[in-house]
CSV table of C-alpha atoms and ligand atoms in Angstrom, one decimal:
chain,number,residue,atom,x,y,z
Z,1,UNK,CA,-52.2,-6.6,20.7
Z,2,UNK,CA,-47.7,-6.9,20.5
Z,3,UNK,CA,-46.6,-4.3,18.7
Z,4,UNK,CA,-42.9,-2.9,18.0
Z,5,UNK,CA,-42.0,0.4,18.3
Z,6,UNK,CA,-39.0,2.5,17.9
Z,7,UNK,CA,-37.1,4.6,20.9
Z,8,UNK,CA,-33.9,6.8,19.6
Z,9,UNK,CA,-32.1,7.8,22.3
Z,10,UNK,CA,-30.8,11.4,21.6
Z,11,UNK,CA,-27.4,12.3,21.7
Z,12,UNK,CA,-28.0,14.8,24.8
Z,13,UNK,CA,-28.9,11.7,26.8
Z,14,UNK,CA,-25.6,10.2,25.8
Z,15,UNK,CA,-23.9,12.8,26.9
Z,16,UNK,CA,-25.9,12.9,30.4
Z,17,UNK,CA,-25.0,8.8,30.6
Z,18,UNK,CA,-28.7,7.9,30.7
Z,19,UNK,CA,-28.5,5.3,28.3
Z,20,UNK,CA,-29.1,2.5,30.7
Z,21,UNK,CA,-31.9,4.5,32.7
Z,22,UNK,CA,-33.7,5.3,29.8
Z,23,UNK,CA,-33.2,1.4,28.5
Z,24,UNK,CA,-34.3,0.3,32.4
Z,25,UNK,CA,-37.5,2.4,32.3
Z,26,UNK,CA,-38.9,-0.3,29.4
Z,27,UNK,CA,-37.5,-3.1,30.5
Z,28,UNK,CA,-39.0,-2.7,34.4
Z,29,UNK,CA,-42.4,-2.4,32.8
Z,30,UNK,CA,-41.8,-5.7,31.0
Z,31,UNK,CA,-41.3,-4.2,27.2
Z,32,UNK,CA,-38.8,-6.4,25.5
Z,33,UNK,CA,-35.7,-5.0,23.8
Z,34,UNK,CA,-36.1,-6.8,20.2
Z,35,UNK,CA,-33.3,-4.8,18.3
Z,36,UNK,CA,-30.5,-2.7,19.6
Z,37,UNK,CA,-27.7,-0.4,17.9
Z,38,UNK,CA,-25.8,2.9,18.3
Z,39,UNK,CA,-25.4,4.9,14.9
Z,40,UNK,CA,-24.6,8.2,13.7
Z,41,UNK,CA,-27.2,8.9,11.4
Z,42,UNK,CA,-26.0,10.8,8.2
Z,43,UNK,CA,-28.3,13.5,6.5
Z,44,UNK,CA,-30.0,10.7,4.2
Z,45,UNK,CA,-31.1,9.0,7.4
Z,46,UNK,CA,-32.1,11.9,8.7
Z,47,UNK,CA,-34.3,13.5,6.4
Z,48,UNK,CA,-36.0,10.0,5.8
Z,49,UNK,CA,-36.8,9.9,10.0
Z,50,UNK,CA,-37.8,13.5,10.6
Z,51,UNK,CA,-39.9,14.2,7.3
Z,52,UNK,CA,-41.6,17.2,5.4
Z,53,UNK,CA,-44.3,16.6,8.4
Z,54,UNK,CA,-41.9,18.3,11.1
Z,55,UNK,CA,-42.1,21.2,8.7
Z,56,UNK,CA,-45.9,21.3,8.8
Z,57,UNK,CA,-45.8,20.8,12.0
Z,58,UNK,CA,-43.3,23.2,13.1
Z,59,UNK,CA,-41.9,24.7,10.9
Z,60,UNK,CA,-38.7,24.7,8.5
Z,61,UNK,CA,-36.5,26.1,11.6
Z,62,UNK,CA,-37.4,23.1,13.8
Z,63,UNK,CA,-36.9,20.5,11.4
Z,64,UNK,CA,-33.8,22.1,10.5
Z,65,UNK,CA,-32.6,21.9,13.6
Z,66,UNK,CA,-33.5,18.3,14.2
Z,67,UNK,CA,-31.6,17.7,11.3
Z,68,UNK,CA,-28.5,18.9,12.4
Z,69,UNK,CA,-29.1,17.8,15.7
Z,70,UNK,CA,-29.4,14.3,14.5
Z,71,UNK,CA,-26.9,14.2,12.5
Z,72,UNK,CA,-24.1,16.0,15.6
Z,73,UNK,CA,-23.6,13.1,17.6
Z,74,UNK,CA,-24.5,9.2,17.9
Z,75,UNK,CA,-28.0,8.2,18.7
Z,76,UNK,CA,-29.0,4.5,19.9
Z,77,UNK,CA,-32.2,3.3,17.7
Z,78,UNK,CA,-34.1,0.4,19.9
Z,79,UNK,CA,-36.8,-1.3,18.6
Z,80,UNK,CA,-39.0,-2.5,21.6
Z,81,UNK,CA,-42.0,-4.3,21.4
Z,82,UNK,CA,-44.8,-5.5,24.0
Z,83,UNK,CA,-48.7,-5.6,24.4
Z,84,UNK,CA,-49.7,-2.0,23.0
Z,85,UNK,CA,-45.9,-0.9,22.8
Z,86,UNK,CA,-47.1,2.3,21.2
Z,87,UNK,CA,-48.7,3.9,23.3
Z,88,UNK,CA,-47.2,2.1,25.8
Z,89,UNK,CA,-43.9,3.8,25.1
Z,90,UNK,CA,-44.9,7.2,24.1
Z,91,UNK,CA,-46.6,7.0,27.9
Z,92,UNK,CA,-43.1,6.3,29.5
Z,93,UNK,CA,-41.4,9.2,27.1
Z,94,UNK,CA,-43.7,11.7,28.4
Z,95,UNK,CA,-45.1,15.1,26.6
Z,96,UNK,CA,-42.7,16.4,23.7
Z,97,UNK,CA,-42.0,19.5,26.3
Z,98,UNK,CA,-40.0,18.5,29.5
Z,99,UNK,CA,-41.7,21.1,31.5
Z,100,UNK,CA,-45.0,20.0,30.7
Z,101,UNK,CA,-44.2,16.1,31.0
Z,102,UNK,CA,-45.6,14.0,33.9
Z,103,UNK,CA,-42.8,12.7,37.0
Z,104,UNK,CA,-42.4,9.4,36.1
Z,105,UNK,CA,-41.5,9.9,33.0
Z,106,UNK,CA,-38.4,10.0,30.9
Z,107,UNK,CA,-38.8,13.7,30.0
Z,108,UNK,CA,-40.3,14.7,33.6
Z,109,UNK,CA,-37.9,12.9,35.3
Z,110,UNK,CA,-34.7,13.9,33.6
Z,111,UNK,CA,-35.7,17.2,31.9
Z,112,UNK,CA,-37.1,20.4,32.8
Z,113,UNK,CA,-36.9,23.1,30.3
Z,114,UNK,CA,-39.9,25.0,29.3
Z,115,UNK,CA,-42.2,25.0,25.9
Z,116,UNK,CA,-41.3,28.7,25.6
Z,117,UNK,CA,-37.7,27.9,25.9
Z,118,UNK,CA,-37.1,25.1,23.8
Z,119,UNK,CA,-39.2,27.2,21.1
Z,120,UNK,CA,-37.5,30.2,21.8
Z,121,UNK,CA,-33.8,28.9,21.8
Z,122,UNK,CA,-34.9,25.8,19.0
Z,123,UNK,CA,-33.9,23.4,20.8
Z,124,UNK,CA,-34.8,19.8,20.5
Z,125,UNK,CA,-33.1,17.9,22.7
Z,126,UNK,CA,-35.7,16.5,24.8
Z,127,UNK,CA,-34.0,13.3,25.3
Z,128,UNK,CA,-35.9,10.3,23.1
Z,129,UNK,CA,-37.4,9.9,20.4
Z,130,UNK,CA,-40.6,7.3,20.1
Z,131,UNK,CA,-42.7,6.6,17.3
Z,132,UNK,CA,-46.0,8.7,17.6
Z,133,UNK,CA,-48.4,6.4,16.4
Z,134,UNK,CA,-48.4,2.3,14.6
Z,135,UNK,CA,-48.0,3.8,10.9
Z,136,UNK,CA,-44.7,5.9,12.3
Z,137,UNK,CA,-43.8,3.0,14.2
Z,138,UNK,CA,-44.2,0.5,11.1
Z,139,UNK,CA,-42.0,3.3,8.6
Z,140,UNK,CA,-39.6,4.0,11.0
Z,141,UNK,CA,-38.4,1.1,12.4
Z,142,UNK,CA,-38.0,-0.3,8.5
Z,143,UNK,CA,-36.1,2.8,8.2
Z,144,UNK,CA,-33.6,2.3,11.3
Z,145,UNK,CA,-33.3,-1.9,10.9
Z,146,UNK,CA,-33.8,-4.4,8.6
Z,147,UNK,CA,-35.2,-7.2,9.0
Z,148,UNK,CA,-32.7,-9.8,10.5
Z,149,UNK,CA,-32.0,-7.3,12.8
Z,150,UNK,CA,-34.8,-7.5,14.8
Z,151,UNK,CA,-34.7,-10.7,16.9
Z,152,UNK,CA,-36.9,-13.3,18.7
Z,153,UNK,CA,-36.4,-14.8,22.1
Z,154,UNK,CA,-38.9,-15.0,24.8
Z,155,UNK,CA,-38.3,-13.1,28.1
Z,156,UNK,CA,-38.8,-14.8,31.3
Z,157,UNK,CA,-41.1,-12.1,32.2
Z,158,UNK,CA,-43.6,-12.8,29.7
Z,159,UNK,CA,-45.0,-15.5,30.9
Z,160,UNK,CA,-46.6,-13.3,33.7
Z,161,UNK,CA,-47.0,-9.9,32.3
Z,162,UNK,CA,-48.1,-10.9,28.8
M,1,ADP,P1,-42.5,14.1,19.9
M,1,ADP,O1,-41.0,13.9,19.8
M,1,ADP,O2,-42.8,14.3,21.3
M,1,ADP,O3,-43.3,13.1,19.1
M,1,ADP,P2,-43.0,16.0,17.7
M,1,ADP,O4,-43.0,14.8,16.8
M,1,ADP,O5,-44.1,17.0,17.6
M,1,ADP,O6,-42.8,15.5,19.2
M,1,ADP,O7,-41.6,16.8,17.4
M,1,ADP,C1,-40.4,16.1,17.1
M,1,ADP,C2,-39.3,16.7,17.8
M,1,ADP,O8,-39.1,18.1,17.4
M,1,ADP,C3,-39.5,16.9,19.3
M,1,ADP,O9,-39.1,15.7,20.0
M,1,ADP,C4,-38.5,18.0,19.7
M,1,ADP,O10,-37.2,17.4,19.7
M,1,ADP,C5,-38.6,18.8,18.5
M,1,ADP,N1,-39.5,20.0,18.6
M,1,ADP,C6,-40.8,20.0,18.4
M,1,ADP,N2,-41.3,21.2,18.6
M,1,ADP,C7,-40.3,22.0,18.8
M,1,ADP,C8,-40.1,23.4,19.1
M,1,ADP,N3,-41.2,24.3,19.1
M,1,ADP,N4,-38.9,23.9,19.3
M,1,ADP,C9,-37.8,23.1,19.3
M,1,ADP,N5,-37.9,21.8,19.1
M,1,ADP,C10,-39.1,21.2,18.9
């Protein structure tokens, strides 16, 4: 099944200069970049992408934090789509904790800090942001693009991966 999906690269990636590894890590596994943009997100934005569910989740200190974290620095929203993009994405993103995510991934491969230290310090710079699951992925990329910014074109790669 295609689906889109959307990848925020943080603003502590920025400042490492992994945009273009993080971008490479879909693109080598055939995922096609559909919509593209850097933007610093104001509070509104914000609030609308990490919702009332970050503080059930977490709590109000984490969601607070992501708040203000979001709203610090640039971020670069990329809507990506592919057969079971997803899942497919969340895979290459890796657990939420660097520590506890997988080499190969994003997190594992470019992160390392602990669950107890990114709860301990609230930190939530983990590098990326992807949509959890297809309802996230539906809201959130109507909340980061509209429509006619999410474009068609067909990849030469599709015709053997897809
Ligand atoms: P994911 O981003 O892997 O889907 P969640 O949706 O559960 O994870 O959490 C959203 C974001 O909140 C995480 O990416 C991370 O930046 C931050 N976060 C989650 N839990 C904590 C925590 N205990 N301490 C600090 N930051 C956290």
């Amino acid at each position: 099944m295609i689906q889109q999906t959307l990848v925020l690269i943080k603003p502590d990636s920025i400042a490492r200069g992994l945009i273009g590894e993080i971008i490479k890590r879909f693109e080598q596994r055939g995922l096609k970049i559909v919509g593209l943009k850097m933007i610093k997100p104001n509070k509104n934005l914000a609030e609308k992408h990490y919702t009332e569910t970050i503080t059930k989740k977490h709590g109000k200190h984490v969601r607070d934090s992501l708040l203000n974290y979001l709203t610090s620095s640039p971020v670069i929203a990329i809507a990506v789509q592919g057969s079971n993009a997803v899942e497919l994405v969340r895979k290459i993103t890796g657990s939420t904790f660097p520590g506890e995510a997988d080499i190969g991934t994003i997190r594992g491969d470019f992160a390392h800090v602990s669950k107890f230290y990114m709860k301990d310090k609230n930190k939530p710079d983990n590098l990326i942001h992807a949509s959890e699951n297809k309802e996230d992925a539906k809201k959130e990329l109507a909340l980061w693009f509209s429509l006619d910014e999410i474009q068609d074109y067909k990849l030469a790669a599709e015709t053997f991966i897809f």
